[in-house]
Coordinates of C-alpha atoms (C1' of nucleotides) in Angstrom, one line a residue:
Chain A
M140 CA 23.6 72.6 32.9
L141 CA 21.7 69.7 34.2
K142 CA 18.0 69.8 34.8
I143 CA 16.0 67.3 36.7
Y144 CA 12.2 66.8 36.8
N145 CA 11.3 67.2 40.4
T146 CA 8.0 65.5 41.6
L147 CA 7.9 67.9 44.2
S148 CA 7.6 70.9 42.1
G149 CA 6.0 69.1 39.1
Q150 CA 8.6 70.6 36.6
K151 CA 12.2 70.4 35.4
E152 CA 14.7 72.3 37.8
V153 CA 18.1 73.1 37.5
F154 CA 20.0 70.7 39.6
K155 CA 22.3 72.4 42.2
P156 CA 23.4 70.0 44.9
L157 CA 23.7 71.1 48.4
K158 CA 27.5 71.1 48.3
P159 CA 29.2 71.8 45.0
K160 CA 30.4 68.8 43.0
R161 CA 29.1 66.4 45.5
V162 CA 25.7 64.5 45.4
R163 CA 24.0 62.6 47.8
M164 CA 21.3 60.2 46.7
Y165 CA 19.1 57.8 48.0
A166 CA 17.0 55.3 46.0
C167 CA 14.4 52.9 47.4
G168 CA 15.4 49.3 46.8
V169 CA 13.1 46.4 47.2
T170 CA 11.3 44.5 49.9
V171 CA 13.0 41.1 49.7
Y172 CA 10.2 38.5 49.7
D173 CA 10.5 37.2 46.1
Y174 CA 12.5 37.4 43.0
S175 CA 12.6 40.6 41.5
H176 CA 10.9 41.4 38.1
L177 CA 11.7 43.7 35.1
G178 CA 10.1 46.7 36.8
H179 CA 12.7 46.3 39.7
A180 CA 15.4 46.1 36.9
R181 CA 14.1 49.4 35.2
S182 CA 14.1 51.2 38.5
A183 CA 17.7 49.9 39.4
L184 CA 19.0 50.8 35.9
V185 CA 17.6 54.2 36.0
F186 CA 19.1 55.1 39.2
D187 CA 22.4 53.3 38.1
V188 CA 22.6 55.4 35.1
I189 CA 21.6 58.6 37.0
R190 CA 24.6 57.9 39.3
N191 CA 27.0 57.1 36.3
Y192 CA 26.0 60.3 34.6
L193 CA 26.5 62.4 37.6
Q194 CA 29.8 61.0 37.9
F195 CA 30.6 61.4 34.2
S196 CA 29.7 65.0 34.8
G197 CA 32.3 65.3 37.5
Y198 CA 30.3 65.0 40.7
A199 CA 31.3 62.8 43.5
V200 CA 28.4 60.7 44.4
K201 CA 27.4 58.9 47.4
Y202 CA 24.6 56.4 46.7
V203 CA 22.5 54.5 49.0
R204 CA 20.0 52.0 48.0
N205 CA 18.2 50.2 51.0
F206 CA 16.6 46.7 51.5
T207 CA 13.4 46.4 53.3
D208 CA 14.0 43.0 55.1
V209 CA 11.3 43.3 57.5
D210 CA 7.8 43.5 56.2
D211 CA 4.3 41.9 56.4
K212 CA 5.0 40.4 53.0
I213 CA 8.2 38.6 54.3
I214 CA 6.5 37.2 57.1
K215 CA 3.7 35.9 55.2
R216 CA 6.1 34.2 52.7
A217 CA 8.0 32.8 55.5
S218 CA 5.1 31.1 57.3
E219 CA 4.0 29.8 53.8
E220 CA 7.4 28.4 53.4
G221 CA 7.9 27.2 56.9
K222 CA 11.0 29.2 57.2
T223 CA 11.9 32.4 59.4
S224 CA 11.6 36.0 58.1
A225 CA 15.4 36.2 58.1
E226 CA 16.0 33.2 55.9
I227 CA 13.4 34.6 53.4
A228 CA 15.0 38.0 53.4
E229 CA 18.5 36.6 53.1
K230 CA 17.5 34.4 50.2
Y231 CA 15.8 37.2 48.1
L232 CA 18.5 39.7 49.0
L233 CA 21.3 37.5 47.8
A234 CA 19.0 37.0 44.7
Y235 CA 18.6 40.6 44.1
Q236 CA 22.3 41.1 44.4
E237 CA 22.9 38.5 41.7
D238 CA 20.2 39.7 39.4
M239 CA 21.9 43.2 39.5
K240 CA 25.4 42.0 38.9
R241 CA 24.0 40.2 35.8
L242 CA 22.4 43.2 34.6
G243 CA 25.6 45.2 35.2
V244 CA 24.0 47.5 37.8
A245 CA 26.9 48.3 40.1
P246 CA 26.2 48.0 43.9
A247 CA 25.2 51.3 45.7
D248 CA 28.0 52.7 47.9
V249 CA 25.9 51.5 51.0
E250 CA 23.2 49.1 50.8
P251 CA 21.6 49.3 54.3
K252 CA 19.0 46.8 55.8
A253 CA 16.2 48.0 57.9
T254 CA 16.9 45.2 60.6
E255 CA 20.3 46.6 61.1
H256 CA 19.0 50.1 61.9
I257 CA 16.5 49.3 64.5
P258 CA 18.0 51.5 67.1
D259 CA 18.0 54.5 64.6
I260 CA 14.4 53.7 63.8
I261 CA 13.4 53.6 67.5
R262 CA 15.3 56.9 68.1
L263 CA 13.5 58.6 65.2
I264 CA 10.1 57.3 66.5
K265 CA 11.0 58.8 70.0
T266 CA 11.6 62.1 68.5
L267 CA 8.5 62.0 66.8
I268 CA 6.3 61.2 69.9
K269 CA 8.2 63.9 71.9
K270 CA 7.4 66.4 69.3
G271 CA 3.7 65.4 69.4
H272 CA 3.5 63.8 65.7
A273 CA 3.1 60.5 66.9
Y274 CA 0.9 58.7 69.5
R275 CA 0.8 55.2 71.1
L276 CA -2.1 52.7 70.8
N277 CA -1.1 49.9 73.1
G278 CA 2.1 48.4 71.6
D279 CA 1.6 50.2 68.3
I280 CA 2.8 53.7 67.5
Y281 CA 1.0 55.8 64.8
Y282 CA 2.1 58.9 63.1
E283 CA -0.6 61.6 63.3
V284 CA -0.9 63.0 59.8
K285 CA -2.8 66.2 60.7
T286 CA 0.0 67.5 62.7
Y287 CA 2.1 67.8 59.7
P288 CA 0.3 70.5 57.5
A289 CA 2.3 70.0 54.3
Y290 CA 1.2 66.4 54.1
G291 CA 0.2 65.6 50.4
R292 CA 2.7 68.0 48.9
L293 CA 4.6 65.5 47.0
S294 CA 1.5 63.4 45.7
K295 CA -0.5 66.6 45.0
R296 CA -3.3 65.3 47.2
K297 CA -5.5 67.1 49.7
T298 CA -6.1 65.2 52.9
E299 CA -9.8 65.4 52.4
D300 CA -9.4 63.7 48.8
L301 CA -7.6 60.9 50.4
L302 CA -10.2 60.3 52.8
A303 CA -13.1 60.3 50.3
G304 CA -11.4 57.7 48.3
A305 CA -10.3 55.6 51.2
R306 CA -11.3 51.8 50.6
V307 CA -8.9 50.7 53.3
E308 CA -10.1 48.8 56.4
V309 CA -9.6 51.4 59.0
D310 CA -8.4 50.5 62.4
E311 CA -11.1 52.4 64.5
R312 CA -8.7 53.1 67.4
K313 CA -6.5 55.5 65.1
R314 CA -7.3 59.2 65.6
D315 CA -7.6 59.4 61.8
P316 CA -7.9 57.0 59.1
M317 CA -4.9 58.3 57.4
D318 CA -2.6 57.8 60.3
F319 CA 0.2 55.2 59.6
A320 CA 2.0 52.8 61.7
L321 CA 5.6 53.6 62.7
W322 CA 5.9 50.7 65.0
K323 CA 3.9 47.7 65.1
S324 CA 3.7 45.2 68.0
S325 CA 4.9 41.7 67.0
K326 CA 2.8 38.5 67.5
A327 CA 4.3 35.4 68.5
G328 CA 6.5 34.0 65.8
E329 CA 7.1 37.3 64.2
P330 CA 10.3 39.1 64.2
A331 CA 10.6 41.4 67.1
W332 CA 12.9 43.8 68.7
D333 CA 12.7 45.4 72.1
S334 CA 11.5 49.0 72.1
P335 CA 10.0 51.4 74.7
W336 CA 6.8 50.3 73.7
G337 CA 7.3 46.4 73.9
R338 CA 8.4 43.9 71.6
G339 CA 7.7 44.9 67.9
R340 CA 9.0 45.8 64.4
P341 CA 9.0 48.8 62.4
G342 CA 6.3 50.1 60.1
W343 CA 7.0 50.2 56.4
H344 CA 8.0 53.8 55.7
I345 CA 10.0 54.5 58.9
E346 CA 13.1 52.7 57.9
C347 CA 13.8 54.8 54.7
S348 CA 13.7 58.0 56.7
A349 CA 15.9 56.6 59.6
M350 CA 18.5 55.0 57.1
S351 CA 18.7 58.0 54.4
M352 CA 19.2 60.6 57.2
K353 CA 21.8 58.6 59.1
L354 CA 23.8 57.9 56.0
L355 CA 23.3 61.0 54.1
G356 CA 22.4 63.7 56.5
K357 CA 19.0 65.4 57.5
T358 CA 19.0 67.1 54.1
F359 CA 20.4 65.4 51.0
D360 CA 20.2 65.9 47.3
L361 CA 18.3 63.2 45.4
H362 CA 15.6 60.6 46.5
G363 CA 14.1 58.3 44.1
G364 CA 12.0 55.2 43.3
G365 CA 9.2 53.9 41.3
M366 CA 6.3 56.1 40.6
D367 CA 4.1 53.9 42.8
L368 CA 6.1 54.9 45.9
I369 CA 5.0 58.6 45.6
F370 CA 2.0 57.7 47.7
P371 CA 2.1 56.7 50.4
H372 CA 5.6 55.8 50.9
H373 CA 7.5 59.0 50.0
E374 CA 4.7 61.1 51.1
N375 CA 5.1 59.5 54.4
E376 CA 8.8 59.6 54.4
I377 CA 8.8 63.3 54.0
A378 CA 6.2 63.8 56.8
Q379 CA 8.3 61.6 59.4
S380 CA 11.5 63.2 58.5
C381 CA 10.6 66.8 58.2
A382 CA 8.5 66.6 61.4
A383 CA 11.3 65.0 63.3
T384 CA 14.1 67.4 62.1
G385 CA 12.4 70.6 61.2
K386 CA 14.5 70.7 58.1
E387 CA 14.0 70.1 54.4
F388 CA 14.5 66.3 53.7
A389 CA 15.4 65.3 50.2
R390 CA 15.6 68.2 47.6
Y391 CA 14.9 66.4 44.3
W392 CA 12.5 63.6 44.0
V393 CA 12.9 61.4 41.0
H394 CA 10.4 58.7 40.0
N395 CA 10.6 56.3 37.3
G396 CA 7.7 55.0 35.3
F397 CA 6.4 51.5 35.0
V398 CA 7.2 48.3 32.9
Q399 CA 4.0 47.2 31.3
I400 CA 2.9 44.1 29.6
N401 CA 0.2 44.7 26.9
Q402 CA -0.1 48.4 28.2
E403 CA -0.9 47.2 31.6
K404 CA 1.3 47.8 34.8
M405 CA 3.7 44.8 35.4
S406 CA 3.1 43.8 39.1
K407 CA 2.8 41.0 41.5
S408 CA -0.7 41.5 42.0
L409 CA -1.8 41.3 38.5
G410 CA 0.6 38.2 37.9
N411 CA 1.7 39.6 34.6
F412 CA 5.5 39.9 35.4
F413 CA 8.7 38.5 34.2
T414 CA 11.4 38.0 36.7
I415 CA 14.9 39.0 35.9
R416 CA 16.4 35.6 35.9
E417 CA 13.5 34.4 33.5
I418 CA 14.5 37.1 31.1
F419 CA 18.2 36.0 31.3
E420 CA 17.3 32.3 31.1
K421 CA 15.4 32.7 27.9
W422 CA 17.8 35.2 26.2
N423 CA 20.8 33.5 27.3
R424 CA 19.9 30.4 25.0
K425 CA 20.3 32.7 22.0
W426 CA 23.9 32.9 22.4
R427 CA 26.4 30.2 21.1
T428 CA 29.1 30.8 23.7
N429 CA 29.1 28.2 26.6
D430 CA 30.5 30.8 29.0
E431 CA 27.4 31.8 31.0
R432 CA 29.1 35.0 32.2
K433 CA 29.6 36.1 28.5
R434 CA 25.9 35.1 27.8
D435 CA 24.8 37.3 30.7
R436 CA 26.8 40.2 29.4
L437 CA 25.1 40.1 25.9
T438 CA 21.6 39.6 27.4
A439 CA 22.4 42.5 29.9
E440 CA 23.5 44.8 27.1
A441 CA 20.5 44.0 25.0
L442 CA 18.1 44.5 28.0
R443 CA 19.7 47.9 29.1
Y444 CA 19.7 49.2 25.6
F445 CA 15.9 48.3 25.4
L446 CA 15.0 49.9 28.6
L447 CA 17.0 53.0 27.9
T448 CA 15.4 53.6 24.7
T449 CA 12.4 55.0 26.5
H450 CA 12.6 58.0 28.8
Y451 CA 12.8 56.9 32.4
R452 CA 9.4 58.8 33.4
S453 CA 7.4 57.2 30.6
P454 CA 5.7 53.8 30.7
L455 CA 7.5 51.1 28.9
D456 CA 5.9 48.2 27.3
F457 CA 8.0 45.1 27.3
S458 CA 8.0 42.8 24.3
D459 CA 10.3 40.4 22.9
V460 CA 10.3 42.3 19.6
G461 CA 11.6 45.4 21.4
L462 CA 14.4 43.3 22.9
Q463 CA 15.2 42.0 19.5
E464 CA 15.3 45.5 17.9
A465 CA 17.6 46.5 20.6
K466 CA 19.9 43.7 19.8
S467 CA 19.7 44.6 16.0
A468 CA 20.6 48.2 17.1
L469 CA 23.6 47.1 19.2
D470 CA 25.0 44.9 16.3
G471 CA 25.4 48.0 14.3
F472 CA 27.7 49.5 16.8
Y473 CA 29.7 46.3 17.4
D474 CA 30.1 45.7 13.7
L475 CA 31.6 49.1 13.2
F476 CA 34.0 48.3 16.4
K477 CA 34.9 45.2 14.7
R478 CA 35.7 46.8 11.3
L479 CA 37.6 49.6 12.9
R480 CA 39.7 47.0 15.0
E481 CA 40.4 44.8 12.0
S482 CA 41.3 47.6 9.5
S483 CA 45.0 47.4 8.9
V484 CA 45.7 50.7 7.4
E485 CA 48.2 52.8 9.2
T486 CA 48.0 56.2 7.3
T487 CA 45.5 58.8 7.1
T488 CA 44.9 62.1 5.6
S489 CA 44.7 65.1 7.9
D490 CA 41.3 66.3 6.7
V491 CA 39.9 62.8 7.9
D492 CA 41.5 63.3 11.3
V493 CA 39.9 66.8 11.6
R494 CA 36.5 65.4 10.8
V495 CA 36.8 62.5 13.3
K496 CA 37.6 65.0 15.9
Q497 CA 34.8 67.0 15.0
V498 CA 32.2 64.3 15.1
I499 CA 33.4 63.1 18.4
E500 CA 32.9 66.5 19.6
E501 CA 29.4 66.5 18.2
L502 CA 28.8 63.3 20.1
K503 CA 29.9 64.8 23.3
N504 CA 27.8 67.7 23.0
G505 CA 24.7 65.8 21.8
F506 CA 25.1 63.2 24.5
C507 CA 25.4 65.9 27.2
Q508 CA 22.9 68.0 26.0
A509 CA 20.3 65.0 26.0
M510 CA 21.3 63.7 29.4
D511 CA 21.3 67.3 30.9
D512 CA 17.9 67.6 29.9
D513 CA 16.3 65.4 32.6
F514 CA 18.4 62.3 31.7
N515 CA 16.9 61.9 28.1
T516 CA 18.6 58.5 27.3
P517 CA 16.7 58.0 24.1
A518 CA 18.0 61.2 22.7
A519 CA 21.6 60.5 23.9
I520 CA 21.3 57.0 22.2
A521 CA 20.4 58.8 19.0
A522 CA 23.6 60.8 19.4
L523 CA 25.7 57.8 19.5
H524 CA 24.0 56.5 16.5
R525 CA 24.7 59.8 14.7
L526 CA 28.4 59.1 15.4
R527 CA 28.1 55.8 14.0
G528 CA 26.8 57.0 10.9
E529 CA 29.3 59.6 10.4
I530 CA 32.3 57.1 11.1
N531 CA 30.7 54.6 8.7
R532 CA 30.6 57.2 6.0
L533 CA 34.2 58.0 6.3
P534 CA 36.4 55.8 4.1
E535 CA 37.2 53.2 6.4
S536 CA 40.6 52.3 4.7
G537 CA 41.7 55.8 5.3
L538 CA 41.6 55.9 9.2
S539 CA 44.8 55.6 11.1
R540 CA 45.2 53.2 13.9
Q541 CA 45.1 56.4 16.3
V542 CA 42.0 57.7 15.0
R543 CA 40.3 54.4 15.0
E544 CA 41.4 53.9 18.7
R545 CA 40.1 57.3 19.6
T546 CA 36.9 56.5 17.9
V547 CA 36.3 53.3 19.8
K548 CA 37.4 55.0 23.0
A549 CA 34.7 57.7 22.5
F550 CA 32.0 55.1 22.1
R551 CA 33.0 53.1 25.1
K552 CA 33.4 56.2 27.3
H553 CA 29.9 57.4 26.6
G554 CA 28.6 53.9 26.6
T555 CA 29.9 53.3 30.2
V556 CA 27.2 55.6 31.4
F557 CA 24.6 53.2 30.1
G558 CA 26.6 50.1 30.6
L559 CA 26.9 49.5 26.9
F560 CA 29.7 48.7 24.4
Q561 CA 31.4 47.1 27.4
I562 CA 31.7 43.8 25.8
R563 CA 35.1 42.6 23.8
V564 CA 34.5 42.8 20.1
K565 CA 35.3 39.2 19.6
D566 CA 32.8 38.2 22.2
W567 CA 29.9 40.0 20.6
E568 CA 27.6 37.7 18.6
F569 CA 25.8 38.9 15.7
N570 CA 23.7 36.3 14.1
V571 CA 21.4 34.8 16.5
P572 CA 18.6 32.5 15.7
T573 CA 15.2 34.3 15.4
G574 CA 11.5 33.3 15.1
W575 CA 11.9 30.4 17.7
M576 CA 11.1 32.4 20.8
G577 CA 7.4 32.0 20.7
Q578 CA 8.0 28.1 21.2
G579 CA 8.9 28.8 24.8
M580 CA 7.8 31.4 27.3
Q581 CA 4.9 33.5 26.1
T582 CA 5.9 36.5 24.4
S583 CA 2.7 38.4 25.3
F584 CA -0.1 37.7 27.8
P585 CA -3.7 37.3 26.9
S586 CA -5.8 40.1 28.4
Q587 CA -7.4 37.9 31.0
P588 CA -5.2 38.0 34.0
K589 CA -6.4 35.0 35.7
E590 CA -5.2 32.6 33.2
W591 CA -1.6 34.0 33.2
R592 CA 1.0 31.5 34.3
P593 CA 4.1 33.3 33.5
T594 CA 6.5 31.8 35.9
S595 CA 6.0 28.3 34.7
G596 CA 6.3 26.1 31.5
V597 CA 9.5 27.7 30.1
T598 CA 10.2 25.1 27.5
I599 CA 12.6 25.9 24.6
T600 CA 12.1 23.6 21.9
E601 CA 14.6 24.7 19.4
P602 CA 18.3 23.7 20.3
P603 CA 21.0 26.3 20.1
L604 CA 23.0 26.0 16.8
P605 CA 26.0 23.6 17.0
L606 CA 29.1 25.4 18.2
I607 CA 32.3 25.8 16.3
D608 CA 34.5 27.2 18.9
E609 CA 37.7 26.5 17.3
E610 CA 38.7 29.8 15.5
K611 CA 41.6 28.3 13.6
E612 CA 39.1 25.8 12.2
I613 CA 36.9 28.7 10.9
Q614 CA 39.9 30.6 9.7
R615 CA 41.0 27.4 7.7
K616 CA 37.6 27.2 6.0
V617 CA 37.7 31.0 5.4
D618 CA 41.2 30.7 3.7
E619 CA 40.0 27.8 1.9
R620 CA 37.1 29.6 0.4
N621 CA 39.2 32.5 -0.7
E622 CA 41.5 30.2 -2.3
A623 CA 38.7 28.8 -4.2
R624 CA 37.6 32.3 -5.1
R625 CA 41.0 33.0 -6.4
R626 CA 40.6 30.1 -8.8
K627 CA 37.1 31.3 -9.6
D628 CA 35.7 28.2 -8.3
F629 CA 32.5 29.9 -6.9
K630 CA 30.6 26.6 -6.5
R631 CA 33.2 25.6 -4.0
A632 CA 33.3 29.0 -2.3
D633 CA 29.5 29.2 -2.0
E634 CA 29.6 25.6 -0.6
I635 CA 32.0 26.5 2.2
R636 CA 30.1 29.7 2.9
A637 CA 26.7 27.8 3.2
E638 CA 28.6 25.3 5.5
L639 CA 29.8 28.1 7.7
A640 CA 26.3 29.7 7.6
S641 CA 24.9 26.4 9.1
F642 CA 27.0 27.3 12.1
G643 CA 25.7 30.8 12.4
I644 CA 28.8 32.2 10.9
T645 CA 28.6 35.0 8.3
I646 CA 31.2 35.8 5.7
E647 CA 32.0 39.4 4.7
D648 CA 34.6 39.7 1.8
R649 CA 36.8 42.7 1.7
P650 CA 37.8 44.2 -1.5
D651 CA 41.4 42.9 -1.5
G652 CA 40.2 39.3 -1.6
T653 CA 40.5 38.5 2.0
S654 CA 37.4 38.0 4.3
R655 CA 36.3 38.6 7.8
W656 CA 33.8 36.6 9.5
K657 CA 31.3 37.0 12.6
R658 CA 29.0 34.8 14.5
Chain B
rG76 C1' -15.6 60.1 43.3
rG77 C1' -10.5 62.7 43.9
rC78 C1' -5.4 63.4 41.7
rG79 C1' -2.4 62.4 37.5
rC80 C1' -0.3 60.3 33.0
rC81 C1' -0.5 58.8 27.7
rG82 C1' -2.1 58.7 22.4
rU83 C1' 4.0 61.1 16.9
rA84 C1' 5.2 56.7 10.2
rC85 C1' 4.6 49.3 9.8
rC86 C1' 6.9 48.7 15.0
rC87 C1' 9.8 51.1 18.9
rA88 C1' 10.7 56.4 20.3
rA89 C1' 12.7 61.8 20.9
rG90 C1' 10.8 66.5 20.4
rU91 C1' 6.4 70.3 23.9
rG92 C1' 5.5 77.5 20.3
rG93 C1' 9.1 79.3 14.9
rC94 C1' 14.9 76.3 10.4
rU95 C1' 13.3 70.4 5.9
rA96 C1' 8.9 66.4 13.0
rA97 C1' 15.7 63.3 16.0
rG98 C1' 17.2 58.3 16.3
rG99 C1' 16.6 53.0 16.0
rG100 C1' 14.0 48.4 14.1
rA101 C1' 11.7 46.3 9.8
rG102 C1' 10.6 47.1 4.3
rC103 C1' 11.5 48.6 -0.7
rA104 C1' 15.1 50.5 -4.4
rG105 C1' 20.0 51.7 -5.9
rU106 C1' 25.8 51.9 -5.3
rC107 C1' 29.4 48.1 -4.1
rU108 C1' 30.0 42.5 -4.9
rG109 C1' 31.2 36.6 -9.2
rC110 C1' 26.8 36.1 -5.9
rA111 C1' 26.3 37.6 -0.9
rA112 C1' 27.3 40.1 3.4
rA113 C1' 28.3 44.6 5.7
rA114 C1' 28.5 49.8 4.8
rC115 C1' 26.6 54.0 2.0
rU116 C1' 22.6 56.6 -0.7
rG117 C1' 17.5 57.2 -1.6
rC118 C1' 12.1 56.3 -0.5
rG119 C1' 8.6 56.4 3.6
rA120 C1' 4.0 60.8 8.8
rU121 C1' 2.1 68.3 4.1
rG122 C1' 1.5 65.8 9.3
rC123 C1' 2.0 64.5 15.3
rG124 C1' -6.1 60.5 18.4
rG125 C1' -10.8 63.9 16.7
rC126 C1' -13.1 68.6 16.6
rG127 C1' -12.8 73.6 18.0
rG128 C1' -10.0 78.1 20.0
rU129 C1' -5.6 81.4 21.3
rU130 C1' -1.3 83.2 18.3
rC131 C1' 1.8 86.4 12.9
rG132 C1' 2.9 81.1 13.7
rA133 C1' 1.1 74.9 17.7
rA134 C1' 2.4 68.1 17.4
rC135 C1' 3.7 71.5 21.5
rC136 C1' -0.8 76.4 24.9
rC137 C1' -6.6 76.3 26.2
rG138 C1' -11.4 73.8 25.9
rC139 C1' -14.4 69.7 24.7
rC140 C1' -14.7 64.7 22.8
rC141 C1' -12.7 59.6 21.6
rG142 C1' -9.3 55.8 23.1
rG143 C1' -5.8 53.5 26.7
rC144 C1' -3.6 53.6 31.5
rG145 C1' -1.7 54.9 36.7
rC146 C1' -2.3 56.3 41.9
rC147 C1' -5.8 56.8 46.0
rU148 C1' -4.7 49.3 49.0
rC149 C1' 1.0 45.9 49.4
rC150 C1' 3.7 47.5 44.9
rA151 C1' 9.9 49.8 41.4

RNA sequence: GGCGCCGUACCCAAGUGGCUAAGGGAGCAGUCUGCAAAACUGCGAUGCGGCGGUUCGAACCCGCCCGGCGCCUCCA
């Protein structure tokens, strides 16, 4: 029985979708005016995992994630770069999709853009005007907050409190300082669409209301985004949507916590952010393969593991040490997969079979129990580790092929929810150079934000280890070494091992005199 | 000023009223090994920021305090 923490109620609730076995969910995507940072990655990953788990649990999911492609920040960026808003939006939209692909975050079922739904937005604004929730000020349309008594329900704010703390420049013409723009008249050179109120463009919040209701219905199951969207964005969405339809809008509100650097929120305005592509650039250099896509996959799994070892609602402090630990933990899984794959024994005793069945069942239960409890990914990962320990404890030599395959399948099946264990065993790289990361991009920021220059100066001084891609060559060396060991020529054997080690290859001897190796 | 969150071992991190406080990383010791590596075993918080209180019983509930953070303004 799945329970989800609902921001609306402030507590965990049993999840019951409107229609049995079907979930309609919407997550706020990004405003495409710059490259996305790790915070965006976390949010995207959280909802990717939620979608995956809902499907894993047997729900048919329709997932919508929007792009805000018309906005003040885009306009500003466009004028800075001497380009059109559309060009800026297009560029960063494609960059986002590329970043998501590298991260292994699957596209949403529908990824609507605000600019493609202008008629829907206008229609919604018309309804709000007609129902007395919005008013016109020259070419602008404002939502009148006090016409919606439930305003503040999501963010748990009283309208009086909001006023008291208002530090915003207030447009004096507004009926109330809290009223927000549904439609803005456009100045020359700004993107503009014809409307009953003249040429203009939508305000920030209205597009999510228009697109979510159009694509998912007036009432749908789950709506999410980062914590910072609770107010004002989602509060305003609720006000607009409910006022227009008179119906419930989204039923479960899910918000993820921030990524932080040195205990501070990672954000554009603080300047303490890493873009997703910076992380990939930096980490991809660790891997020995020349195949860029394989490198991406290795980095992506380490990053996903790292992000998922913290519960989605908690803040998460980013560090290279954390990523490194994630990689080490994954090594343990892949090492087990490797051994299971390489084992050549075909027989097994039935009690081992029974035991394997039992521990796989325990994984399933532990995993689902954790995920059903508000998507507790750290606890679910712990369940995976417990299975790893159990299997490692069983005599490796006694597992039949069938049992080994069943085990790996169980890992991969559950790992799919998180996007883990998807890499071919032979492509996983175990021994990566450490200790050189501090040479390049800073691993932690000083505490004075003004000095930060995180996006520049990425210099990697230590070159990657030389490549030995010829597996036959490696195997020849390994064979030669085992021949030497047979002769008790340990000096020669150790020489060969050292030589291979210099290429980042580790030898592990088996009891029968043969050896396996890994990068 | 208003609203809210967090503080669990060397590091990361679950747990939020009741078995021995998950799991990972790092470390140390042992088994195995020609030596290693991997794997396994053991060690590691009589205690969960501090002080009080409620309770038969609290990391978990309440109060106060200390430390850190977020939202109220664009923000995942």
